[in-house]
mmCIF file of C-alpha atoms in Angstrom:
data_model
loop_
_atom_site.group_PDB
_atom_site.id
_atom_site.type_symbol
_atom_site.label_atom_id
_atom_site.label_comp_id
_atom_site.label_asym_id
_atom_site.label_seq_id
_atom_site.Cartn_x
_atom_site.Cartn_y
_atom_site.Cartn_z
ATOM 1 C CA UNK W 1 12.411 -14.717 -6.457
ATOM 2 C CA UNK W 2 9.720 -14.727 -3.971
ATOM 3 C CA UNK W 3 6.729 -12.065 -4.754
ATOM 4 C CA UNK W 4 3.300 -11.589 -4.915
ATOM 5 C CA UNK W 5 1.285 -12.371 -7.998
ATOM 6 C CA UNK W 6 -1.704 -11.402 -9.283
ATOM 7 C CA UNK W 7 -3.443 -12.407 -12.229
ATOM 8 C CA UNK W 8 -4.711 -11.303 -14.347
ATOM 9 C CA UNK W 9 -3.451 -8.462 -14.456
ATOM 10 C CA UNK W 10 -6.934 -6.723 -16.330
ATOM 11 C CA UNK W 11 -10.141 -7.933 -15.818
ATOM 12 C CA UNK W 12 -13.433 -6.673 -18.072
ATOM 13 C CA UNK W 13 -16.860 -7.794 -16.580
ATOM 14 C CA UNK W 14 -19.826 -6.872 -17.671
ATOM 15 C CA UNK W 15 -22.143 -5.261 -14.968
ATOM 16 C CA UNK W 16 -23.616 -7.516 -12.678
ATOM 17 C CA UNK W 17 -21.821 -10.162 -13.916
ATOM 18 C CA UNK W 18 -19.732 -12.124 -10.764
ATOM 19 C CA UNK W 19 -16.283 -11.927 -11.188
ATOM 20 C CA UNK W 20 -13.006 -13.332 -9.040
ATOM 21 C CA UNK W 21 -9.639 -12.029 -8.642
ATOM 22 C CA UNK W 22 -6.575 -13.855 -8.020
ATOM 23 C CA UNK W 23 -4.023 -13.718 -5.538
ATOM 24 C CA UNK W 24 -0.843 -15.989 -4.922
ATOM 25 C CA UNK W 25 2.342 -15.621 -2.794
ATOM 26 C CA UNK W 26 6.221 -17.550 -2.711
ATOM 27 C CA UNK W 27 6.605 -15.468 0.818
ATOM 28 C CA UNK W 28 4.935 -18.127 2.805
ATOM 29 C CA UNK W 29 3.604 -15.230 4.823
ATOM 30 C CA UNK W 30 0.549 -15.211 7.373
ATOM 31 C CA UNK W 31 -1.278 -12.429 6.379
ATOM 32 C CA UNK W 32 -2.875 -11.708 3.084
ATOM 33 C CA UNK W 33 -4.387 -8.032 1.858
ATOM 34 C CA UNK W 34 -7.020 -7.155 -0.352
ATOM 35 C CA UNK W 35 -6.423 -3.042 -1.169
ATOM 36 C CA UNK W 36 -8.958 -1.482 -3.597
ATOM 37 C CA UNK W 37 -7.373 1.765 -5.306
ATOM 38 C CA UNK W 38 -9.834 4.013 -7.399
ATOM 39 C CA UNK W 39 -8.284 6.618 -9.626
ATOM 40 C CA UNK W 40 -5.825 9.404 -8.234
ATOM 41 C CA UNK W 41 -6.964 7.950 -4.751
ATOM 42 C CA UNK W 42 -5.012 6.113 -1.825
ATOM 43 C CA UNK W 43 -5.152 2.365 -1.239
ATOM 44 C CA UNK W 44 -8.507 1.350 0.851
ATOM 45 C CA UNK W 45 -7.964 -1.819 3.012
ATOM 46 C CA UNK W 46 -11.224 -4.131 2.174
ATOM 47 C CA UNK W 47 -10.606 -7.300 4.449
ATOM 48 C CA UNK W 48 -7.579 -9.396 5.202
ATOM 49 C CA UNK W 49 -7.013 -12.834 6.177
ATOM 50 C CA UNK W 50 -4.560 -13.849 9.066
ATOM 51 C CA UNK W 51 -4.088 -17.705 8.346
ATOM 52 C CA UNK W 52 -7.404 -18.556 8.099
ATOM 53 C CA UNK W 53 -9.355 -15.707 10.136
ATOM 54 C CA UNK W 54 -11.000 -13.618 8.266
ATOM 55 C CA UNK W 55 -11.130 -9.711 8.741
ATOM 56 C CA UNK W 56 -13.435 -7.629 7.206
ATOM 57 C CA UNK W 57 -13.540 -3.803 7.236
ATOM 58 C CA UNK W 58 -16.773 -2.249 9.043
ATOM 59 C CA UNK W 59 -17.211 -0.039 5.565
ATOM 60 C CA UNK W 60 -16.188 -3.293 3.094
ATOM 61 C CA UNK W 61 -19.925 -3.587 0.764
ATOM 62 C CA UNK W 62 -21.314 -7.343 1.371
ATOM 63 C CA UNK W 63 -20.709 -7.296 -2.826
ATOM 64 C CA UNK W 64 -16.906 -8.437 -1.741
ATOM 65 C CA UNK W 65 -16.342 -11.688 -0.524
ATOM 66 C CA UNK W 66 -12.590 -13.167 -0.356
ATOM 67 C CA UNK W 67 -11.447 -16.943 -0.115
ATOM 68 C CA UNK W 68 -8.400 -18.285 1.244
ATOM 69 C CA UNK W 69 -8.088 -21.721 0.738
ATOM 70 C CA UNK W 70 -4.439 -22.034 1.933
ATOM 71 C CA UNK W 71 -1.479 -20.229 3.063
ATOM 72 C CA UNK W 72 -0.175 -19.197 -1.007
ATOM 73 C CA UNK W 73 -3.462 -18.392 -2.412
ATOM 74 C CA UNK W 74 -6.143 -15.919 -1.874
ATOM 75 C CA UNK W 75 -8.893 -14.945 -4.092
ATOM 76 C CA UNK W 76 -11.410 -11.613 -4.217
ATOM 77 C CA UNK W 77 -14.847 -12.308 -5.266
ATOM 78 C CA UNK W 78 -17.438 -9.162 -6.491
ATOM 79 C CA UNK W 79 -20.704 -11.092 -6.491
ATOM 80 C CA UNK W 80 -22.658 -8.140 -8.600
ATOM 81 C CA UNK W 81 -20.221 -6.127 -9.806
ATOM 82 C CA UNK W 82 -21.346 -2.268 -10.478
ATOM 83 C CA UNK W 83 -20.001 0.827 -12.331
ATOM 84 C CA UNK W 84 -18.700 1.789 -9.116
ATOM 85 C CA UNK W 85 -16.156 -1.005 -8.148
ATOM 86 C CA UNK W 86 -13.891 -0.105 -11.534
ATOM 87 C CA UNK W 87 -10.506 0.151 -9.778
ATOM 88 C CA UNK W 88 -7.190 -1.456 -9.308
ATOM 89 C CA UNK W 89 -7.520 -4.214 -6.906
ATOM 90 C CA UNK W 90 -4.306 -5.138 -5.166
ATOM 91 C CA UNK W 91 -3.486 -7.919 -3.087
ATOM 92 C CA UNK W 92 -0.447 -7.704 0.075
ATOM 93 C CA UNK W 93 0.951 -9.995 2.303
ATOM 94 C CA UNK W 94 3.019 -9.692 5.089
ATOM 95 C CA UNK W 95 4.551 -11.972 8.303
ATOM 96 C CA UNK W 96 3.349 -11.002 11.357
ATOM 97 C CA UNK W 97 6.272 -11.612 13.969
ATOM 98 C CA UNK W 98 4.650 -9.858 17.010
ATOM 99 C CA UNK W 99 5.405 -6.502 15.360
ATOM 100 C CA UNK W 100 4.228 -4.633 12.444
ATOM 101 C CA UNK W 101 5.716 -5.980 9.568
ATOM 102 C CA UNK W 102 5.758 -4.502 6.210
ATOM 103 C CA UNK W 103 3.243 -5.732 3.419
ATOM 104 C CA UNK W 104 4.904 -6.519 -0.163
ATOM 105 C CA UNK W 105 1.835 -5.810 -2.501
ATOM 106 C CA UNK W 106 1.585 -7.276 -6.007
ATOM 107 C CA UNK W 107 1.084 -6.154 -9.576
ATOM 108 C CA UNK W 108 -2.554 -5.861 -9.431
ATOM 109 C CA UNK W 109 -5.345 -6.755 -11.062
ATOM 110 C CA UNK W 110 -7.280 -3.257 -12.819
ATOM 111 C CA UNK W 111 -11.141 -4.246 -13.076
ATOM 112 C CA UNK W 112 -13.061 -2.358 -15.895
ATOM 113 C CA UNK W 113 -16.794 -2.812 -15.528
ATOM 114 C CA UNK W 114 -18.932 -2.257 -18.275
ATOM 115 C CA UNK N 1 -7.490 7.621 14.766
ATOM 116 C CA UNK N 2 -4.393 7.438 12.809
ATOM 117 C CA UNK N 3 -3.812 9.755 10.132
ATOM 118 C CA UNK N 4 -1.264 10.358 7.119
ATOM 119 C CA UNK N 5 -1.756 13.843 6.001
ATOM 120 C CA UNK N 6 0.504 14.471 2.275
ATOM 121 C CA UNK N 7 -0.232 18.125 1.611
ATOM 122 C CA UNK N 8 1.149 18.113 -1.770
ATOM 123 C CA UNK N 9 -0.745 16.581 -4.134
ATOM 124 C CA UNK N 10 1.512 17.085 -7.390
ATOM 125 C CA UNK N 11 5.490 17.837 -7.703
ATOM 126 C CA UNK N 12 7.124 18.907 -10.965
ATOM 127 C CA UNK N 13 10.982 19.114 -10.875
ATOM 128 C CA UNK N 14 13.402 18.858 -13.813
ATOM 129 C CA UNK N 15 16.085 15.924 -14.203
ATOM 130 C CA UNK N 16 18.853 16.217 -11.859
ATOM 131 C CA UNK N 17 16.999 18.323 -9.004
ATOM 132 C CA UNK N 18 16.356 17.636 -5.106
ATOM 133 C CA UNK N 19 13.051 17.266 -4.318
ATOM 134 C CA UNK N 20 11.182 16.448 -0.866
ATOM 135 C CA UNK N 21 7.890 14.986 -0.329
ATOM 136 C CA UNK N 22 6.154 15.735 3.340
ATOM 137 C CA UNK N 23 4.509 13.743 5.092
ATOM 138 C CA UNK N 24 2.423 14.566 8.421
ATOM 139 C CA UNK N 25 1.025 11.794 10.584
ATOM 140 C CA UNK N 26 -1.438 11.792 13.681
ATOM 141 C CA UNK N 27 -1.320 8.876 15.797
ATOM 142 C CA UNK N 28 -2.424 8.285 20.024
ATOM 143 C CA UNK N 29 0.287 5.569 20.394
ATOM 144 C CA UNK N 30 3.359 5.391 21.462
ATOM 145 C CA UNK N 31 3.952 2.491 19.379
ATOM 146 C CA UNK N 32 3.632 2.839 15.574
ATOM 147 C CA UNK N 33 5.458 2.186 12.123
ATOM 148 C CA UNK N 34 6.284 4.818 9.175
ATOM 149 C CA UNK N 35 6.288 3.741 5.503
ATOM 150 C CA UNK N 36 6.827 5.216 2.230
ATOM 151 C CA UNK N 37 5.608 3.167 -1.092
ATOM 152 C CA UNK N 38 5.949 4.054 -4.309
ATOM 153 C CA UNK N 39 3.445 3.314 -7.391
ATOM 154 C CA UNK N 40 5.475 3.873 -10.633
ATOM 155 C CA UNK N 41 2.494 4.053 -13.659
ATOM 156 C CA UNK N 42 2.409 0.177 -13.908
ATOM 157 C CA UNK N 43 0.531 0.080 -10.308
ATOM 158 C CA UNK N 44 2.810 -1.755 -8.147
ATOM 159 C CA UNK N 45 3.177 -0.613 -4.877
ATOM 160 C CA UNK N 46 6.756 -0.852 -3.969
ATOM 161 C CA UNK N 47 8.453 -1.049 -0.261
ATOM 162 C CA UNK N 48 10.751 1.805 0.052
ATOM 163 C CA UNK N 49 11.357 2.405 3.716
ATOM 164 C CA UNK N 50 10.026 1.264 7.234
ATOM 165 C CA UNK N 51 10.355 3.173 10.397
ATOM 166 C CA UNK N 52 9.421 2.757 13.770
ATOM 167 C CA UNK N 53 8.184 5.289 16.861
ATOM 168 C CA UNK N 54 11.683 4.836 18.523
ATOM 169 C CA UNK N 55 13.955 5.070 15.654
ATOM 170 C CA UNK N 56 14.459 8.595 14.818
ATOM 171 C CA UNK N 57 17.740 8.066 13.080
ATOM 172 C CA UNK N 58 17.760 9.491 9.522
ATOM 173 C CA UNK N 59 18.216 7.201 6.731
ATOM 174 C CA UNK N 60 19.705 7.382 2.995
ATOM 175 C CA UNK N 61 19.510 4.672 0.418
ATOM 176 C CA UNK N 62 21.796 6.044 -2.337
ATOM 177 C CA UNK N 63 19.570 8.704 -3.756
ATOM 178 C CA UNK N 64 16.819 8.766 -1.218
ATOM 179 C CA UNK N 65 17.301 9.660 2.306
ATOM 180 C CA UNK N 66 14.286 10.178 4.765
ATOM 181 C CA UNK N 67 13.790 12.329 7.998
ATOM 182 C CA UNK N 68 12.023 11.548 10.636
ATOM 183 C CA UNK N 69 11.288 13.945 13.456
ATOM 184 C CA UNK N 70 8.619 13.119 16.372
ATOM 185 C CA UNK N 71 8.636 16.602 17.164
ATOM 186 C CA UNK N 72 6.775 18.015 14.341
ATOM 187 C CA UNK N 73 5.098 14.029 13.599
ATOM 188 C CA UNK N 74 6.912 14.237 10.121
ATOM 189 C CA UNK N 75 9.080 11.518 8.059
ATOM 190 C CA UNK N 76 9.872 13.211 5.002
ATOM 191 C CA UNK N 77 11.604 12.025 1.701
ATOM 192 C CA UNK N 78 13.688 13.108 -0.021
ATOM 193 C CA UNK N 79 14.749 12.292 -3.870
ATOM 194 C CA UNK N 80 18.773 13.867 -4.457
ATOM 195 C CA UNK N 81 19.723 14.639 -8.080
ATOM 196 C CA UNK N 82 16.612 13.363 -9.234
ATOM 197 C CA UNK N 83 15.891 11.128 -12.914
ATOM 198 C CA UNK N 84 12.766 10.183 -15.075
ATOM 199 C CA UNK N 85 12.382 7.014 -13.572
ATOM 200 C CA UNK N 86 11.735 8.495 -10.281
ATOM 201 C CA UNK N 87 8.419 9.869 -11.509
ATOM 202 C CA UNK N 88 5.820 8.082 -9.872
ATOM 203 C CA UNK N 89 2.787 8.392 -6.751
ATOM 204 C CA UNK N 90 4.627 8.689 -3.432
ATOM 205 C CA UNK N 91 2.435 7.303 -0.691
ATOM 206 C CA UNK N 92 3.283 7.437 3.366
ATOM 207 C CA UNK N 93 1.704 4.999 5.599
ATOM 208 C CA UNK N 94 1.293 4.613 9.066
ATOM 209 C CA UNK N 95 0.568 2.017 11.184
ATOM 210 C CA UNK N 96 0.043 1.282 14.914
ATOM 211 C CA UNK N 97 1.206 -1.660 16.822
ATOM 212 C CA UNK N 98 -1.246 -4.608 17.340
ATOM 213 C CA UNK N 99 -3.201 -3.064 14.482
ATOM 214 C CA UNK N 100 -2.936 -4.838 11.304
ATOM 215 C CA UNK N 101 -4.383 -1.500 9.337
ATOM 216 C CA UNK N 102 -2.017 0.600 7.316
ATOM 217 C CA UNK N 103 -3.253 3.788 6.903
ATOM 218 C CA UNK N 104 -1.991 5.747 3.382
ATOM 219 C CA UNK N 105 -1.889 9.236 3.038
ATOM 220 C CA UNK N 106 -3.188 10.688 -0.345
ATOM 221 C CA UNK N 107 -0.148 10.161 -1.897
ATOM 222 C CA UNK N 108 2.180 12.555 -3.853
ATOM 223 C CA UNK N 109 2.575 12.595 -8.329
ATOM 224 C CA UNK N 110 6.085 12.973 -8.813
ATOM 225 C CA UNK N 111 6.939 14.094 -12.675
ATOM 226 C CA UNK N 112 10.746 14.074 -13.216
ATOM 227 C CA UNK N 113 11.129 16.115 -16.587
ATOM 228 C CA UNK N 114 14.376 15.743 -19.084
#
């Protein structure tokens, strides 16, 4: 089946400690996601990458960087992770066909920083 | 600015009951796309629905059927004879054309009791 995988699917860093997230899709789609969701809290859009051109949201922290080094993979780096970026990190993709198309989202990845 | 207002936060219904989660949305275009995702406790998001700006046709999927009306800027869901497995966050979405942004409302906890 095609999907969206993420692994792994829980991640322990220590504090400051760099850490990357992994992203892969079977959808051979255009656009990949990276969604940060904190606790009882909506999904927040960090950056995305259509093909290879990379989007970053104004409000994204420069801690976040994200690779992409071909159409099935895409990875989330937190350079210095703090207390603060403990969430679930999940990754989308979706085909842009000149309209809106939905995003299929993966698993996720929950990040527990100590 | 686009914007996905879920007034309630929490739902408690017992097996077997109709439930409906609201969903309010804000947008300037003319052009935009409704979603509904759910996150069961494992932290998926899953695709449920996808409307857009000139489809107001109603829509049921066996058990779920969802309204749409321009008028009042509301798609709302709804869950018929509801069961355990249907407890999970509800999140609506909204996104413009020629944006690649999907906006997420709050989202609405759905507990399905025995």
């Amino acid at each position: 089946d095609a999907m969206v995988i993420q692994n792994p699917r829980y991640q322990v860093t220590q504090f400051g400690k760099p850490v990357t997230l992994s992203c892969s899709q079977t959808l051979n789609h255009n656009v990949m996601y990276w969604y940060q969701q904190k606790s009882s809290q909506a999904p927040k859009l960090l950056f995305h990458y259509y093909d290879k051109d990379f989007n970053n949201e104004a409000d994204t922290p420069d801690n976040f960087q994200s690779r992409r080094p071909n159409t099935s993979f895409c990875f989330l780096d937190i350079r210095s992770p703090g207390l603060g970026d403990a969430a679930m990190y999940l990754c989308a993709t979706s085909s842009r066909q000149g309209v809106m198309d939905t995003q299929y989202f993966g698993p996720g990845t929950r990040l527990t920083v100590l | 600015a686009q914007k996905v207002t879920q007034a309630q936060t929490e739902i408690s219904v017992v097996e077997k009951e109709d439930v409906t989660l609201d969903c309010v949305y804000e947008t300037r275009d003319t052009t935009y796309y409704l979603f509904w995702y759910k996150q069961p406790p494992s932290g998926e998001l899953v695709f449920l629905i996808r409307r857009n700006s000139f489809d107001e046709q109603n829509e049921i999927s066996g058990r779920y059927s969802w309204n749409f009306q321009k008028s009042t800027s509301s798609f709302n869901f709804t869950i018929t004879a509801s069961q355990v497995v249907d407890s999970a966050v509800y999140f609506c979405a909204l996104s413009e054309a020629q944006v690649n942004d999907m906006r997420f409302g709050a989202g609405t906890r759905l507990t399905v009791k025995p």
